[in-house]
C-alpha cells in the first residue's frame, strides 16, 4: 500500500491510500470482473464507514451542547433520533428542485404566521424554498428578546454551527439559536438556551412537533456533512411585507424591525445568504471592503463602523425593492389600514393547524392565511404528534369585546320602514279587545297600529313615522265603533284601555334590535377564537336565543 496512489475521500476530504493499481476515477480494465466488484465494494464500504465515523465525530465534538429550555446537561453519546435519514418525500422534492442532499440550508422563522421555512441551495448557487413547517408553539410577544426570563423568543440573525446541534435534548431533538449574538450583547440583552426543539412546549423557544424537528435536524446534519460550517437562522415577528409593516406602524419595536428588514430584503432580491456584521449597535448586511482598501473591514458591535461598501448590484436591487415597499406602505396608511392590537397578556402563538386539533385551542398572537378557519383545518392531518400536555395560547378576548358593543348602535339606526314592519307582527298577535274589534270591522290595520304614539324613549327613532300619519282620526273611528256596538257603556272607563293597547306597539324596536344584533352571528369572524373552538368539538350550529328557531322550538 505504501507505493499506491493517493485519492481524496468524498467524506473526509483527506487523501487516503489505495492499492497500487487502483485509481480514483475508475477500475483498471485488466482486472477481472470479480476483482473489480471486490474493489468497488471495498471502496463503498470504506466510504460508508468513514461517513459514519465522521457523523460520530461531529456529534461527539459537541461537548458544550445545551439540552433545550432549562434542561439538564446532555450526554455525549449519539442516538438513533439524531441519525434518522431524510424522509423520501423530501429527497424527491430536492431532486425536483435541483438540490443536492448535502447542499447548504438557511432557516427563516415568522411568529405572526407561526411558520418555519427551510431553504436549500440549488445547483445554480441560489437558495430556494424546500419546505414550510407550521410552528406548534412559540413564546412571548412580537418583538426581540431583551432579558433572561421574559419568555420572549428571539428575533434577529443567528448562526448555527455543529456544536449547537443537540442530539440528547430533553425535548426530543433541538438546536441552539445562538442568542445572544454580538448585537444583543452590545445592547446588554441577556438570555440563554433559546432553542428550536420538539415537544410542542415553549418557554422562550420555538417548539415544533417531534416529527418536524427530526426532519429539520436531519437537514441541518446533512448540510454539515456537505461542508457547510454554519447555517443562518433569520427570526422575524412577521413576514416583512408592506401590509404587515403598516399594521404594526405604531409598535415601539418598529425601528428594530426596519433594521432587520434590510437583511430580509437582501435575501429576497439575491436569494443568497446575506453576510451579517455589527457596528454602532446595529446590523450591517453584505458589507465589503472599499475598492482602495487593502484589507477587509473589521467590525465591532459596540464600536464605530469601519469604512465599507455594499456591492452596487445588491444595493441597487435592494433600493428598488424598498422603494416599491415604501410606496405600497404609504398607500395602505393613507387608506386607513387598521393598526394591529398590542399584546393583551397573551403568551405567544400557535399555528392554526395545531390550534384546530386542541379543545378550545387558540392561535394567540399568530394569524393564519385568510380564508382558512379552525373548522376547515379540523379535518386536516396534523404534521406530527401533539402531546397531551400542550398549553395553547390564551384567546384574545379583549380583541373580540368591542364588536358586540358596536352592533346595538347599528340596530338603533335602522330605517323607519324597518321599524314599522317589525311593529306590525306584535300588533296582530297580541291585540287587545279594542284593537281586535277594530280589525273585525275593517277599521284598524297594521299601519294604523304602527302609527300609535310610542313612549318618550322611543319617540326619537319613530318620529319620522308618526309625523306622516293622522293618529286622531284612527282613534275617533275606533271609539265610534265601540260606542255603536256596546250601547250604554261608560266610555270614560275605557279611556285608559286604548292607551294600554297603544303602548304595546312601543315594543317593536326591541324585536328589531334583537334581529339586527343576531345578524353578525351568521358570518362568524375567523379571528373569533371562542366561536371557532365551540364548533371544533362537533356541536350543532349555535342558534341565537332571540331567533325564531329558539323561541318556537318547543312547538315542534
Coordinates of C-alpha atoms in Angstrom, one line a residue:
X1 CA 0.0 0.0 0.0
X2 CA 3.0 2.3 0.5
X3 CA 3.5 2.5 -3.2
X4 CA -0.1 3.1 -4.0
X5 CA -1.8 6.3 -5.3
X6 CA -3.5 8.9 -3.1
X7 CA -7.1 9.8 -3.6
X8 CA -9.4 12.3 -1.9
X9 CA -12.2 10.8 0.2
X10 CA -15.6 12.4 -0.6
X11 CA -16.4 12.4 3.1
X12 CA -13.3 13.3 4.9
X13 CA -11.7 15.4 2.1
X14 CA -8.3 13.9 3.1
X15 CA -6.0 11.7 1.0
X16 CA -6.2 8.0 1.6
X17 CA -4.1 5.2 0.2
X18 CA -5.4 2.7 -2.3
X19 CA -4.0 -0.3 -3.9
X20 CA -1.1 0.1 -6.4
X21 CA -3.4 -0.4 -9.4
X22 CA -6.4 1.4 -8.2
X23 CA -7.0 4.9 -9.3
X24 CA -9.6 7.4 -8.1
X25 CA -11.6 7.6 -11.2
X26 CA -12.0 4.0 -12.5
X27 CA -11.0 0.4 -12.1
X28 CA -8.3 -0.9 -14.4
X29 CA -9.6 -2.8 -17.4
X30 CA -7.1 -5.6 -16.9
X31 CA -8.8 -6.6 -13.7
X32 CA -11.4 -9.4 -13.8
X33 CA -15.0 -8.5 -13.1
X34 CA -14.9 -10.4 -9.8
X35 CA -11.9 -8.5 -8.6
X36 CA -13.5 -5.2 -9.8
X37 CA -16.6 -5.9 -7.8
X38 CA -14.5 -6.6 -4.7
X39 CA -12.6 -3.4 -5.0
X40 CA -15.6 -1.3 -5.7
X41 CA -17.4 -2.9 -2.8
X42 CA -14.4 -2.2 -0.6
X43 CA -14.3 1.4 -1.6
X44 CA -18.0 1.8 -0.9
X45 CA -17.8 0.2 2.5
X46 CA -14.8 2.3 3.4
X47 CA -16.6 5.4 2.3
X48 CA -19.7 4.4 4.3
X49 CA -17.6 3.7 7.4
X50 CA -15.8 6.9 7.0
X51 CA -19.1 8.8 6.8
X52 CA -20.4 7.1 9.9
X53 CA -17.2 7.9 11.7
X54 CA -17.4 11.5 10.7
X55 CA -21.0 11.6 11.9
X56 CA -19.9 10.2 15.3
X57 CA -17.0 12.7 15.5
X58 CA -19.3 15.6 14.6
X59 CA -21.7 14.7 17.3
X60 CA -19.1 13.9 19.9
X61 CA -17.4 17.2 19.3
X62 CA -20.5 19.0 20.6
X63 CA -19.1 18.9 24.1
X64 CA -20.9 22.0 25.2
X65 CA -24.3 21.2 23.9
X66 CA -27.3 22.6 25.7
X67 CA -30.3 20.5 26.5
X68 CA -33.2 22.6 25.4
X69 CA -35.0 25.2 27.5
X70 CA -33.7 24.8 31.1
X71 CA -32.8 21.1 30.9
X72 CA -30.1 19.0 32.3
X73 CA -26.6 18.5 30.9
X74 CA -26.5 16.4 27.8
X75 CA -24.8 13.1 27.3
X76 CA -22.2 13.0 24.6
X77 CA -23.5 9.7 23.1
X78 CA -25.1 9.5 19.7
X79 CA -28.5 8.1 19.3
X80 CA -30.9 6.8 16.7
X81 CA -33.0 10.0 16.8
X82 CA -30.1 12.2 15.7
X83 CA -29.3 9.8 12.8
X84 CA -32.7 9.4 11.2
X85 CA -32.5 9.7 7.4
X86 CA -34.0 12.5 5.4
X87 CA -37.6 11.3 4.5
X88 CA -38.1 10.1 0.9
X89 CA -40.6 12.8 0.2
X90 CA -38.0 15.5 1.0
X91 CA -35.5 13.7 -1.1
X92 CA -37.9 13.7 -4.0
X93 CA -38.5 17.4 -3.5
X94 CA -34.8 18.1 -3.6
X95 CA -34.5 16.2 -6.9
X96 CA -37.4 18.2 -8.4
X97 CA -35.9 21.5 -7.3
X98 CA -32.4 20.6 -8.4
X99 CA -30.9 20.4 -4.9
X100 CA -28.2 18.2 -3.5
X101 CA -28.8 16.3 -0.3
X102 CA -25.8 17.9 1.4
X103 CA -26.1 21.4 -0.1
X104 CA -26.3 24.4 2.4
X105 CA -29.5 25.3 4.1
X106 CA -31.0 28.5 5.6
X107 CA -33.9 28.8 8.1
X108 CA -36.4 31.6 8.5
X109 CA -38.9 31.9 11.3
X110 CA -42.1 34.0 11.5
X111 CA -44.0 34.5 14.7
X112 CA -47.2 36.0 13.4
X113 CA -47.6 33.4 10.7
X114 CA -46.2 30.7 13.0
X115 CA -44.1 29.2 10.3
X116 CA -40.6 27.9 9.9
X117 CA -39.1 27.8 6.4
X118 CA -36.2 25.7 5.3
X119 CA -34.4 27.0 2.3
X120 CA -31.8 25.0 0.4
X121 CA -29.1 25.9 -2.1
X122 CA -29.8 24.7 -5.6
X123 CA -27.1 23.7 -8.2
X124 CA -27.2 27.3 -9.6
X125 CA -26.0 28.6 -6.3
X126 CA -29.2 30.4 -5.2
X127 CA -31.4 29.3 -2.3
X128 CA -34.9 28.0 -3.0
X129 CA -37.7 27.2 -0.5
X130 CA -37.7 23.4 0.3
X131 CA -40.4 23.2 2.9
X132 CA -42.5 25.3 5.3
X133 CA -43.2 23.8 8.7
X134 CA -46.1 25.2 10.9
X135 CA -44.8 26.1 14.3
X136 CA -46.6 24.3 17.1
X137 CA -45.8 26.9 19.8
X138 CA -43.7 30.0 20.3
X139 CA -43.4 32.2 23.4
X140 CA -43.8 35.9 24.3
X141 CA -44.9 38.8 22.2
X142 CA -43.9 40.2 18.8
X143 CA -40.5 41.8 19.4
X144 CA -37.0 40.8 20.3
X145 CA -35.8 39.1 23.5
X146 CA -34.4 41.6 25.9
X147 CA -33.6 39.8 29.2
X148 CA -33.4 36.5 30.9
X149 CA -36.8 35.2 32.0
X150 CA -39.0 37.5 29.8
X151 CA -40.3 34.4 27.9
X152 CA -39.5 36.1 24.6
X153 CA -38.5 34.0 21.6
X154 CA -35.6 35.9 19.9
X155 CA -35.7 37.9 16.7
X156 CA -32.7 38.7 14.5
X157 CA -30.0 36.9 12.6
X158 CA -28.1 34.0 14.2
X159 CA -25.6 31.4 13.1
X160 CA -26.0 27.7 13.9
X161 CA -22.8 25.5 13.8
X162 CA -22.5 21.8 14.6
X163 CA -21.7 22.4 18.2
X164 CA -25.2 23.9 18.7
X165 CA -26.9 20.7 17.4
X166 CA -28.3 18.8 20.4
X167 CA -28.9 15.1 19.8
X168 CA -29.7 14.5 23.5
X169 CA -32.3 17.2 24.1
X170 CA -35.0 16.7 26.7
X171 CA -37.3 17.9 24.0
X172 CA -36.6 15.1 21.6
X173 CA -34.1 17.0 19.4
X174 CA -33.0 20.6 19.3
X175 CA -30.5 23.2 18.2
X176 CA -29.5 26.4 19.9
X177 CA -30.4 29.6 18.2
X178 CA -27.2 31.3 19.3
X179 CA -28.9 34.0 21.2
X180 CA -27.5 36.5 22.3
X181 CA -25.4 37.5 19.2
X182 CA -23.0 40.4 19.2
X183 CA -25.8 42.9 18.6
X184 CA -27.8 41.6 21.5
X185 CA -24.7 41.7 23.8
X186 CA -23.9 45.2 22.7
X187 CA -27.3 46.3 24.0
X188 CA -26.9 44.4 27.3
X189 CA -29.5 41.8 26.4
X190 CA -29.4 38.6 28.4
X191 CA -30.7 35.1 28.0
X192 CA -29.6 31.5 27.3
X193 CA -30.7 28.2 26.0
X194 CA -33.1 29.6 23.4
X195 CA -33.7 26.6 21.2
X196 CA -35.7 25.3 18.3
X197 CA -36.9 21.9 19.6
X198 CA -39.7 19.3 19.6
X199 CA -42.4 18.5 22.2
X200 CA -44.6 21.5 21.2
X201 CA -43.8 23.2 24.6
X202 CA -42.1 26.6 24.7
X203 CA -40.8 28.9 27.4
X204 CA -39.0 31.4 25.2
X205 CA -38.3 29.0 22.4
X206 CA -39.7 27.9 19.0
X207 CA -41.3 24.5 19.5
X208 CA -42.2 22.0 16.8
X209 CA -43.6 18.5 17.0
X210 CA -41.1 15.7 17.4
X211 CA -41.6 14.5 13.8
X212 CA -40.9 18.0 12.5
X213 CA -37.8 18.6 14.4
X214 CA -36.5 15.2 13.3
X215 CA -36.7 16.4 9.7
X216 CA -35.2 19.8 10.3
X217 CA -32.4 18.3 12.4
X218 CA -31.6 15.8 9.6
X219 CA -31.5 18.6 7.0
X220 CA -29.0 20.5 9.2
X221 CA -26.9 17.4 9.8
X222 CA -26.6 16.7 6.1
X223 CA -25.6 20.2 5.3
X224 CA -22.8 19.9 7.8
X225 CA -21.7 16.6 6.3
X226 CA -21.7 18.5 2.9
X227 CA -19.2 21.1 4.3
X228 CA -21.4 23.9 5.5
X229 CA -19.7 25.4 8.6
X230 CA -22.9 27.0 9.9
X231 CA -26.4 27.7 8.6
X232 CA -28.1 31.1 9.1
X233 CA -31.3 31.4 11.2
X234 CA -33.4 34.5 10.5
X235 CA -36.1 35.1 13.0
X236 CA -38.8 37.7 12.3
X237 CA -42.0 39.0 14.0
X238 CA -43.9 38.5 10.7
X239 CA -43.2 38.5 7.0
X240 CA -41.8 41.9 6.3
X241 CA -44.4 42.9 3.7
X242 CA -45.8 46.5 3.3
X243 CA -49.2 45.4 4.7
X244 CA -47.6 43.9 7.9
X245 CA -45.4 47.0 8.3
X246 CA -48.5 49.2 8.0
X247 CA -50.5 47.2 10.5
X248 CA -47.7 47.5 13.1
X249 CA -46.6 51.0 12.3
X250 CA -47.3 52.2 15.9
X251 CA -45.4 49.3 17.6
X252 CA -42.4 50.6 19.6
X253 CA -40.3 47.8 18.1
X254 CA -40.6 49.3 14.6
X255 CA -37.1 50.8 14.4
X256 CA -35.6 47.4 15.2
X257 CA -37.9 45.7 12.7
X258 CA -37.0 48.2 9.9
X259 CA -33.3 47.4 10.6
X260 CA -33.7 43.6 10.3
X261 CA -36.0 44.1 7.3
X262 CA -32.8 45.3 5.5
X263 CA -31.4 41.8 5.8
X264 CA -34.8 40.3 4.8
X265 CA -34.7 42.5 1.6
X266 CA -31.1 41.4 0.8
X267 CA -32.2 37.8 0.9
X268 CA -35.3 38.4 -1.1
X269 CA -33.5 40.1 -4.0
X270 CA -30.4 37.9 -4.2
X271 CA -31.6 34.5 -2.8
X272 CA -28.2 34.4 -1.2
X273 CA -27.4 34.1 2.5
X274 CA -26.6 37.7 3.5
X275 CA -23.3 38.4 5.2
X276 CA -24.1 39.8 8.6
X277 CA -21.9 42.2 10.6
X278 CA -22.5 44.5 13.6
X279 CA -21.2 48.0 14.4
X280 CA -22.5 51.0 16.3
X281 CA -25.1 48.7 17.9
X282 CA -26.8 48.0 14.6
X283 CA -26.9 45.3 11.9
X284 CA -24.9 45.7 8.6
X285 CA -25.6 43.4 5.7
X286 CA -23.3 42.3 2.8
X287 CA -20.6 44.7 3.7
X288 CA -17.4 44.6 1.6
X289 CA -14.1 46.5 1.6
X290 CA -13.8 49.6 -0.5
X291 CA -12.0 49.4 -3.8
X292 CA -8.9 51.3 -2.4
X293 CA -8.8 49.3 0.8
X294 CA -6.0 46.7 1.3
X295 CA -7.8 44.6 3.8
X296 CA -11.4 43.6 4.8
X297 CA -13.1 45.9 7.3
X298 CA -13.1 44.8 11.0
X299 CA -16.5 45.1 12.7
X300 CA -17.2 45.6 16.4
X301 CA -20.8 45.7 17.5
X302 CA -20.1 48.4 20.1
X303 CA -17.5 50.4 18.1
X304 CA -17.8 52.9 15.2
X305 CA -18.4 51.3 11.8
X306 CA -15.3 50.9 9.6
X307 CA -15.2 52.0 6.0
X308 CA -17.2 49.6 3.9
X309 CA -19.3 49.4 0.8
X310 CA -22.2 47.3 -0.4
X311 CA -21.8 45.8 -3.9
X312 CA -23.7 48.0 -6.3
X313 CA -25.7 45.2 -7.9
X314 CA -27.1 44.2 -4.5
X315 CA -27.5 47.8 -3.2
X316 CA -29.5 48.9 -6.3
X317 CA -31.8 45.8 -6.2
X318 CA -32.5 46.4 -2.5
X319 CA -33.2 50.1 -3.2
X320 CA -35.7 49.3 -5.9
X321 CA -37.5 46.8 -3.7
X322 CA -37.6 49.2 -0.7
X323 CA -39.0 52.0 -3.0
X324 CA -41.8 49.7 -4.0
X325 CA -42.5 48.7 -0.5
X326 CA -42.5 52.2 0.8
X327 CA -44.9 53.3 -1.9
X328 CA -47.3 50.5 -1.1
X329 CA -46.9 51.2 2.7
X330 CA -47.8 54.9 2.2
X331 CA -50.8 53.9 0.1
X332 CA -52.0 51.5 2.8
X333 CA -51.6 54.1 5.6
X334 CA -53.5 56.7 3.6
X335 CA -56.3 54.3 3.1
X336 CA -56.6 53.9 6.9
X337 CA -55.2 50.4 7.3
X338 CA -56.1 49.4 10.9
X339 CA -53.3 49.3 13.4
X340 CA -52.7 45.9 15.0
X341 CA -53.8 45.5 18.6
X342 CA -51.0 45.4 21.1
X343 CA -50.4 42.4 23.3
X344 CA -53.1 42.0 25.9
X345 CA -51.4 39.4 28.1
X346 CA -51.3 36.5 25.6
X347 CA -48.2 34.4 25.8
X348 CA -47.1 33.7 22.2
X349 CA -48.8 31.9 19.4
X350 CA -49.6 28.6 17.7
X351 CA -50.2 27.7 14.0
X352 CA -53.9 27.2 13.1
X353 CA -53.3 23.6 12.1
X354 CA -52.4 22.7 15.7
X355 CA -55.0 25.0 17.3
X356 CA -57.7 23.2 15.3
X357 CA -56.7 19.9 17.0
X358 CA -56.9 21.1 20.6
X359 CA -60.1 21.6 22.5
X360 CA -60.7 25.3 23.0
X361 CA -57.4 25.9 21.1
X362 CA -56.4 29.4 20.1
X363 CA -53.8 30.8 17.8
X364 CA -53.0 33.5 20.3
X365 CA -50.8 36.2 18.6
X366 CA -50.4 34.1 15.4
X367 CA -52.5 34.6 12.3
X368 CA -53.2 32.1 9.6
X369 CA -53.8 32.6 5.9
X370 CA -57.0 34.4 5.0
X371 CA -59.9 32.2 4.2
X372 CA -58.9 29.4 6.4
X373 CA -60.7 28.7 9.7
X374 CA -60.1 26.3 12.5
X375 CA -63.2 24.4 11.4
X376 CA -61.7 23.9 7.9
X377 CA -58.4 22.7 9.4
X378 CA -60.0 20.3 11.9
X379 CA -60.2 17.5 9.4
X380 CA -56.6 18.1 8.1
X381 CA -53.8 15.8 9.2
X382 CA -51.6 17.3 11.9
X383 CA -47.9 17.5 10.9
X384 CA -46.7 15.4 13.9
X385 CA -47.9 14.2 17.3
X386 CA -49.3 16.8 19.6
X387 CA -48.5 15.9 23.2
X388 CA -51.3 15.9 25.8
X389 CA -49.6 18.5 28.0
X390 CA -49.5 21.2 25.3
X391 CA -50.6 24.6 26.6
X392 CA -52.2 26.6 23.8
X393 CA -52.1 30.4 24.0
X394 CA -55.0 32.2 25.7
X395 CA -57.7 33.5 23.4
X396 CA -57.6 37.3 22.8
X397 CA -60.9 38.1 24.5
X398 CA -60.2 41.8 24.6
X399 CA -59.8 41.9 20.8
X400 CA -63.3 40.4 20.3
X401 CA -65.1 42.5 23.0
X402 CA -65.6 45.8 21.1
X403 CA -67.6 44.1 18.3
X404 CA -70.8 43.3 20.2
X405 CA -70.7 46.8 21.7
X406 CA -70.9 48.4 18.3
X407 CA -73.7 46.3 16.9
X408 CA -76.6 47.8 19.0
X409 CA -75.7 51.2 17.5
X410 CA -76.4 49.8 14.1
X411 CA -79.7 48.4 15.3
X412 CA -80.9 51.7 16.7
X413 CA -80.1 53.5 13.4
X414 CA -82.3 51.1 11.5
X415 CA -84.6 52.9 9.0
X416 CA -88.2 53.8 9.9
X417 CA -89.6 51.4 7.3
X418 CA -87.9 48.5 9.1
X419 CA -89.4 49.7 12.4
X420 CA -92.9 49.8 11.1
X421 CA -92.6 46.2 9.7
X422 CA -91.3 44.9 12.9
X423 CA -94.1 46.6 14.8
X424 CA -96.8 45.1 12.7
X425 CA -96.2 41.5 13.8
X426 CA -96.7 42.1 17.6
X427 CA -99.8 44.1 16.9
X428 CA -101.5 41.3 15.1
X429 CA -100.6 38.6 17.6
X430 CA -101.1 40.4 20.9
X431 CA -104.1 42.7 20.0
X432 CA -106.3 43.8 22.9
X433 CA -110.1 43.9 22.9
X434 CA -110.4 47.2 21.1
X435 CA -107.8 46.6 18.5
X436 CA -109.2 43.2 17.6
X437 CA -112.7 44.6 17.4
X438 CA -111.5 47.4 15.2
X439 CA -109.8 45.0 12.8
X440 CA -113.0 42.9 12.6
X441 CA -114.9 45.9 11.5
X442 CA -112.2 46.7 8.9
X443 CA -111.3 49.9 10.7
X444 CA -107.8 49.0 12.0
X445 CA -104.7 47.8 10.1
X446 CA -101.1 47.1 10.8
X447 CA -100.2 50.5 9.6
X448 CA -102.7 52.1 11.9
X449 CA -101.2 50.3 14.9
X450 CA -97.7 51.4 13.9
X451 CA -98.8 55.0 14.0
X452 CA -99.8 54.9 17.7
X453 CA -97.6 57.3 19.6
X454 CA -94.7 55.4 21.3
X455 CA -93.3 56.1 24.8
X456 CA -91.0 59.0 25.2
X457 CA -87.8 57.0 25.0
X458 CA -88.7 55.6 21.5
X459 CA -90.0 58.9 20.1
X460 CA -86.7 59.9 18.6
X461 CA -86.4 56.9 16.5
X462 CA -90.0 56.8 15.4
X463 CA -90.6 60.5 14.9
X464 CA -90.5 60.3 11.0
X465 CA -93.2 57.6 11.0
X466 CA -95.6 59.4 13.4
X467 CA -95.4 62.8 11.7
X468 CA -96.5 61.3 8.4
X469 CA -99.8 59.9 9.7
X470 CA -103.1 61.0 11.4
X471 CA -103.5 59.3 14.7
X472 CA -106.6 61.3 15.9
X473 CA -108.8 60.1 13.1
X474 CA -107.9 56.5 13.7
X475 CA -108.6 56.8 17.4
X476 CA -112.0 58.5 16.8
X477 CA -113.0 55.8 14.3
X478 CA -112.2 53.1 16.9
X479 CA -114.1 55.0 19.7
X480 CA -117.2 55.3 17.4
X481 CA -117.2 51.6 16.8
X482 CA -117.1 50.8 20.5
X483 CA -119.9 53.2 21.3
X484 CA -122.1 51.7 18.5
X485 CA -121.7 48.0 19.5
X486 CA -121.7 48.5 23.3
X487 CA -124.7 50.8 23.9
X488 CA -125.0 52.4 27.3
X489 CA -121.4 51.6 28.2
X490 CA -119.5 54.3 30.1
X491 CA -116.7 55.1 27.6
X492 CA -114.9 57.1 30.2
X493 CA -113.9 53.9 32.0
X494 CA -112.5 52.6 28.7
X495 CA -110.4 55.6 28.1
X496 CA -107.2 54.2 29.6
X497 CA -107.5 50.9 27.6
X498 CA -106.7 52.4 24.3
X499 CA -103.6 53.9 25.9
X500 CA -102.6 50.4 27.1
X501 CA -103.3 48.8 23.8
X502 CA -101.5 51.6 22.1
X503 CA -98.5 51.3 24.3
X504 CA -97.8 47.8 23.2
X505 CA -96.5 48.7 19.8
X506 CA -93.8 50.6 21.6
X507 CA -92.1 47.3 22.0
X508 CA -91.3 46.8 18.2
X509 CA -87.9 48.4 18.5
X510 CA -86.8 45.5 20.8
X511 CA -87.6 42.7 18.3
X512 CA -85.9 44.8 15.6
X513 CA -82.8 45.4 17.7
X514 CA -82.6 41.8 18.5
X515 CA -82.9 40.8 14.9
X516 CA -80.1 43.2 13.9
X517 CA -77.9 42.1 16.7
X518 CA -78.1 38.4 15.7
X519 CA -77.1 39.1 12.1
X520 CA -73.3 39.0 12.6
X521 CA -73.6 35.5 14.1
X522 CA -74.4 34.2 10.6
X523 CA -71.0 35.3 9.4
X524 CA -68.6 34.2 12.2
X525 CA -65.3 36.0 12.2
X526 CA -62.1 34.0 11.5
X527 CA -60.4 35.8 14.4
X528 CA -63.1 34.9 16.9
X529 CA -61.3 32.2 18.8
X530 CA -64.2 31.4 21.2
X531 CA -66.6 30.7 18.4
X532 CA -64.2 28.6 16.5
X533 CA -63.4 26.4 19.4
X534 CA -67.1 25.8 20.1
X535 CA -67.6 24.3 16.6
X536 CA -64.4 22.3 16.7
X537 CA -65.9 20.0 19.3
X538 CA -68.6 18.9 16.8
X539 CA -71.5 20.7 18.4
X540 CA -74.6 21.7 16.4
X541 CA -74.6 25.2 14.9
X542 CA -75.4 27.8 17.6
X543 CA -78.8 29.4 17.2
X544 CA -79.3 32.8 18.8
X545 CA -81.6 32.9 21.8
X546 CA -83.7 35.6 20.1
X547 CA -84.1 33.8 16.8
X548 CA -87.3 32.2 15.5
X549 CA -85.9 28.7 15.9
X550 CA -85.2 29.1 19.6
X551 CA -88.4 30.9 20.5
X552 CA -90.7 28.4 18.8
X553 CA -88.6 25.3 19.0
X554 CA -90.9 23.9 21.8
X555 CA -93.8 23.9 19.4
X556 CA -92.0 21.5 17.1

